[in-house]
Amino acid sequence: MIAHASKWLDPRPLIVLTMIVLLVCIVLMVTIDKPAAFFIDRTMSAAGVQFWRDVSRLGKADTHLVILVVLYLGGRALFLWTAPLGIARWYAHLARIGLFGLASYALSGAVVQILKNILGRYRPKHLIQDGVYGFSPFSPDWSFNSFPSGHSQSAFTIACVLSLVFPRATWFFLTLAATIAFSRVLNGAHFPSDIIFGSYVGIVSVLLVRRHWFPEIGSAPVNPACYAG
């Protein structure tokens, strides 16, 4: 499913799709974000907030990046160690998967951090505590960087990478990523529009990186038996 979305990556469809997603986010900012934040603040128990905070930790990029670095460096080392055996090609493919994931994170993370710092959106806590809602562009305060959600970007980046490598588990990975993204709203860290655009950046970044630099990801087999001999 992820691999078949490449038709949206041509410049015109991608611009149109991005504008549609931005329009949806703007509509949510005007209609849903504030009521959702107040509703969650009124109804979510302290235990519930803590539970969703724990869930959201699965979206932190640190662990994902460590795994991808180990995969890349380990794959490269084993490739050099086992060459010219057939299995060396499998290790080389693992290294490419790791590098693909790192490149996807680099692109999606850069886009999200740039937007966060430029837009400077107040987090929900400012609305709840001070009644402040909106943007403070170019603010260095971390609590003014709500849009887009970095956890959502991270969760969907790794989910799409894994979906391309293990396509049969696509729905599992995407469901887990969506749960992590939604947890950021339920624990009061983000508004709904934040997680939608963060998720979108993660998905598109993976597809763009694959299209331009790693076209074999998703088509080359991951089973080591295919490389033996």
Short mmCIF file of C-alpha atoms in Angstrom, two decimals:
data_model
loop_
_atom_site.label_atom_id
_atom_site.label_comp_id
_atom_site.label_asym_id
_atom_site.label_seq_id
_atom_site.Cartn_x
_atom_site.Cartn_y
_atom_site.Cartn_z
CA MET A 1 0.00 0.00 0.00
CA ILE A 2 2.74 2.48 0.95
CA ALA A 3 4.81 1.54 -2.07
CA HIS A 4 1.88 2.25 -4.42
CA ALA A 5 1.50 5.88 -3.27
CA SER A 6 4.27 7.12 -5.57
CA LYS A 7 1.74 8.62 -8.01
CA TRP A 8 1.24 11.44 -5.49
CA LEU A 9 4.93 12.36 -5.47
CA ASP A 10 5.03 14.23 -8.77
CA PRO A 11 5.30 17.99 -8.10
CA ARG A 12 1.76 18.99 -9.00
CA PRO A 13 -0.12 16.22 -7.13
CA LEU A 14 2.21 16.63 -4.14
CA ILE A 15 1.59 20.38 -3.96
CA VAL A 16 -2.17 19.85 -4.25
CA LEU A 17 -2.15 17.14 -1.59
CA THR A 18 -0.06 19.28 0.75
CA MET A 19 -2.42 22.22 0.32
CA ILE A 20 -5.39 19.97 1.08
CA VAL A 21 -3.74 18.66 4.26
CA LEU A 22 -2.84 22.22 5.30
CA LEU A 23 -6.43 23.32 4.66
CA VAL A 24 -7.71 20.48 6.83
CA CYS A 25 -5.30 21.55 9.57
CA ILE A 26 -6.44 25.18 9.34
CA VAL A 27 -10.09 24.10 9.59
CA LEU A 28 -9.23 22.04 12.66
CA MET A 29 -7.38 24.99 14.20
CA VAL A 30 -10.50 27.13 13.81
CA THR A 31 -13.12 24.56 14.81
CA ILE A 32 -11.84 21.54 16.71
CA ASP A 33 -8.46 22.13 18.35
CA LYS A 34 -9.60 24.41 21.19
CA PRO A 35 -12.71 22.41 22.20
CA ALA A 36 -10.69 19.19 22.03
CA ALA A 37 -8.01 20.57 24.35
CA PHE A 38 -10.58 21.76 26.90
CA PHE A 39 -12.50 18.48 26.71
CA ILE A 40 -9.39 16.37 27.31
CA ASP A 41 -8.33 18.61 30.19
CA ARG A 42 -11.75 18.22 31.83
CA THR A 43 -12.23 14.50 31.33
CA MET A 44 -8.80 12.85 31.31
CA SER A 45 -7.67 11.54 34.69
CA ALA A 46 -4.09 11.88 35.91
CA ALA A 47 -3.64 8.14 35.41
CA GLY A 48 -4.98 8.44 31.88
CA VAL A 49 -2.61 11.27 31.06
CA GLN A 50 0.32 9.26 32.39
CA PHE A 51 -0.73 6.20 30.40
CA TRP A 52 -0.81 8.16 27.16
CA ARG A 53 2.51 9.78 28.02
CA ASP A 54 3.99 6.31 28.31
CA VAL A 55 2.49 5.36 24.95
CA SER A 56 3.89 8.49 23.33
CA ARG A 57 7.41 7.51 24.38
CA LEU A 58 7.26 4.89 21.64
CA GLY A 59 7.37 7.79 19.21
CA LYS A 60 10.64 9.26 20.43
CA ALA A 61 13.17 9.27 17.62
CA ASP A 62 16.17 8.40 19.81
CA THR A 63 15.51 4.66 19.98
CA HIS A 64 14.52 4.45 16.32
CA LEU A 65 17.71 6.22 15.24
CA VAL A 66 19.93 3.98 17.37
CA ILE A 67 18.37 0.88 15.81
CA LEU A 68 18.81 2.28 12.30
CA VAL A 69 22.43 3.26 12.96
CA VAL A 70 23.18 -0.23 14.32
CA LEU A 71 21.43 -1.77 11.31
CA TYR A 72 23.46 0.32 8.89
CA LEU A 73 26.85 -0.07 10.56
CA GLY A 74 26.25 -3.74 11.37
CA GLY A 75 25.13 -4.47 7.83
CA ARG A 76 28.15 -2.73 6.36
CA ALA A 77 30.57 -4.53 8.68
CA LEU A 78 29.04 -7.94 7.98
CA PHE A 79 29.01 -7.22 4.25
CA LEU A 80 32.74 -6.53 4.29
CA TRP A 81 33.36 -9.55 6.54
CA THR A 82 31.44 -12.06 4.39
CA ALA A 83 32.29 -10.82 0.88
CA PRO A 84 32.39 -12.40 -1.69
CA LEU A 85 29.87 -14.92 -0.30
CA GLY A 86 26.29 -14.65 -1.56
CA ILE A 87 24.98 -13.80 1.91
CA ALA A 88 27.04 -10.60 1.78
CA ARG A 89 24.40 -9.16 -0.55
CA TRP A 90 21.82 -9.62 2.20
CA TYR A 91 23.97 -7.74 4.68
CA ALA A 92 24.44 -4.99 2.11
CA HIS A 93 20.65 -4.79 1.74
CA LEU A 94 20.23 -4.51 5.52
CA ALA A 95 22.72 -1.65 5.52
CA ARG A 96 20.74 0.06 2.77
CA ILE A 97 17.55 -0.30 4.82
CA GLY A 98 19.28 1.33 7.78
CA LEU A 99 20.60 4.15 5.61
CA PHE A 100 17.17 4.58 4.03
CA GLY A 101 15.61 4.96 7.46
CA LEU A 102 18.24 7.48 8.56
CA ALA A 103 17.80 9.55 5.40
CA SER A 104 14.02 9.52 5.88
CA TYR A 105 14.42 10.69 9.47
CA ALA A 106 16.83 13.42 8.40
CA LEU A 107 14.37 14.84 5.87
CA SER A 108 11.20 14.55 7.96
CA GLY A 109 12.92 15.78 11.12
CA ALA A 110 14.41 18.80 9.34
CA VAL A 111 11.04 19.81 7.89
CA VAL A 112 9.26 19.48 11.23
CA GLN A 113 11.90 21.36 13.22
CA ILE A 114 12.03 24.20 10.70
CA LEU A 115 8.24 24.56 10.77
CA LYS A 116 8.16 24.38 14.58
CA ASN A 117 10.69 27.18 14.94
CA ILE A 118 9.19 29.38 12.24
CA LEU A 119 5.54 29.06 13.29
CA GLY A 120 5.94 28.92 17.07
CA ARG A 121 2.51 27.56 17.89
CA TYR A 122 1.47 27.63 21.54
CA ARG A 123 0.98 24.21 23.11
CA PRO A 124 -2.37 23.29 24.69
CA LYS A 125 -1.09 23.99 28.20
CA HIS A 126 -0.97 27.71 27.38
CA LEU A 127 -4.61 27.58 26.34
CA ILE A 128 -5.64 25.68 29.46
CA GLN A 129 -3.59 27.67 31.96
CA ASP A 130 -3.51 31.17 30.45
CA GLY A 131 -6.19 31.24 27.77
CA VAL A 132 -3.54 31.87 25.12
CA TYR A 133 -4.11 30.31 21.70
CA GLY A 134 -2.25 30.94 18.47
CA PHE A 135 1.29 31.46 17.26
CA SER A 136 4.47 33.23 18.34
CA PRO A 137 6.71 32.98 15.24
CA PHE A 138 10.43 32.34 15.69
CA SER A 139 10.09 31.88 19.45
CA PRO A 140 12.97 29.93 21.09
CA ASP A 141 10.62 28.61 23.80
CA TRP A 142 10.05 24.84 23.33
CA SER A 143 6.46 25.23 24.53
CA PHE A 144 5.79 27.43 21.49
CA ASN A 145 6.58 24.66 18.98
CA SER A 146 3.40 22.62 18.94
CA PHE A 147 2.93 22.51 15.15
CA PRO A 148 3.72 20.03 13.67
CA SER A 149 4.07 17.15 16.13
CA GLY A 150 7.57 15.65 16.17
CA HIS A 151 6.42 12.42 17.82
CA SER A 152 3.84 11.92 15.05
CA GLN A 153 6.46 12.60 12.39
CA SER A 154 8.83 10.12 14.03
CA ALA A 155 6.17 7.43 14.50
CA PHE A 156 4.99 7.58 10.90
CA THR A 157 8.51 7.77 9.53
CA ILE A 158 9.55 4.50 11.15
CA ALA A 159 6.13 2.94 10.42
CA CYS A 160 6.43 3.68 6.70
CA VAL A 161 10.03 2.46 6.56
CA LEU A 162 8.99 -0.82 8.20
CA SER A 163 5.90 -1.08 6.00
CA LEU A 164 8.05 -0.95 2.88
CA VAL A 165 10.37 -3.63 4.25
CA PHE A 166 7.56 -5.82 5.66
CA PRO A 167 4.49 -4.95 3.55
CA ARG A 168 2.30 -7.68 5.04
CA ALA A 169 2.47 -5.90 8.40
CA THR A 170 1.63 -2.46 6.99
CA TRP A 171 -1.64 -2.09 8.86
CA PHE A 172 -0.01 -3.06 12.15
CA PHE A 173 2.75 -0.48 11.75
CA LEU A 174 0.38 2.28 10.64
CA THR A 175 -2.10 1.52 13.43
CA LEU A 176 0.68 1.68 16.00
CA ALA A 177 1.92 4.97 14.54
CA ALA A 178 -1.60 6.43 14.61
CA THR A 179 -1.99 5.37 18.24
CA ILE A 180 1.28 7.07 19.16
CA ALA A 181 0.25 10.22 17.29
CA PHE A 182 -3.19 10.30 18.94
CA SER A 183 -1.58 9.81 22.35
CA ARG A 184 0.01 13.25 21.94
CA VAL A 185 -3.45 14.78 21.92
CA LEU A 186 -4.74 12.64 24.77
CA ASN A 187 -1.84 13.55 27.06
CA GLY A 188 -2.33 17.26 26.38
CA ALA A 189 0.90 17.84 24.47
CA HIS A 190 -0.61 18.65 21.07
CA PHE A 191 -3.72 19.71 19.20
CA PRO A 192 -5.31 17.40 16.58
CA SER A 193 -4.01 19.51 13.68
CA ASP A 194 -0.44 19.17 15.00
CA ILE A 195 -0.46 15.40 14.76
CA ILE A 196 -2.11 15.34 11.34
CA PHE A 197 0.53 17.47 9.70
CA GLY A 198 3.39 15.79 11.59
CA SER A 199 2.14 12.40 10.40
CA TYR A 200 1.83 13.69 6.85
CA VAL A 201 5.42 14.97 6.85
CA GLY A 202 6.67 11.59 8.07
CA ILE A 203 4.82 9.65 5.37
CA VAL A 204 5.74 11.92 2.46
CA SER A 205 9.39 12.15 3.51
CA VAL A 206 9.80 8.37 3.45
CA LEU A 207 8.19 8.10 0.03
CA LEU A 208 10.29 10.91 -1.43
CA VAL A 209 13.54 9.48 -0.08
CA ARG A 210 12.65 6.06 -1.46
CA ARG A 211 11.70 7.41 -4.86
CA HIS A 212 14.85 9.47 -5.40
CA TRP A 213 17.58 7.47 -3.63
CA PHE A 214 16.40 4.02 -2.51
CA PRO A 215 14.05 2.65 -5.20
CA GLU A 216 14.99 -0.95 -4.34
CA ILE A 217 13.47 -0.70 -0.85
CA GLY A 218 10.17 -2.53 -0.92
CA SER A 219 11.00 -4.50 -4.05
CA ALA A 220 14.18 -6.37 -3.05
CA PRO A 221 13.50 -9.44 -0.85
CA VAL A 222 14.37 -9.23 2.84
CA ASN A 223 14.58 -13.00 3.35
CA PRO A 224 18.27 -14.00 3.72
CA ALA A 225 17.58 -17.29 1.92
CA CYS A 226 17.10 -15.31 -1.28
CA TYR A 227 20.71 -14.17 -1.11
CA ALA A 228 22.42 -17.42 -0.19
CA GLY A 229 24.68 -19.20 -2.59
#
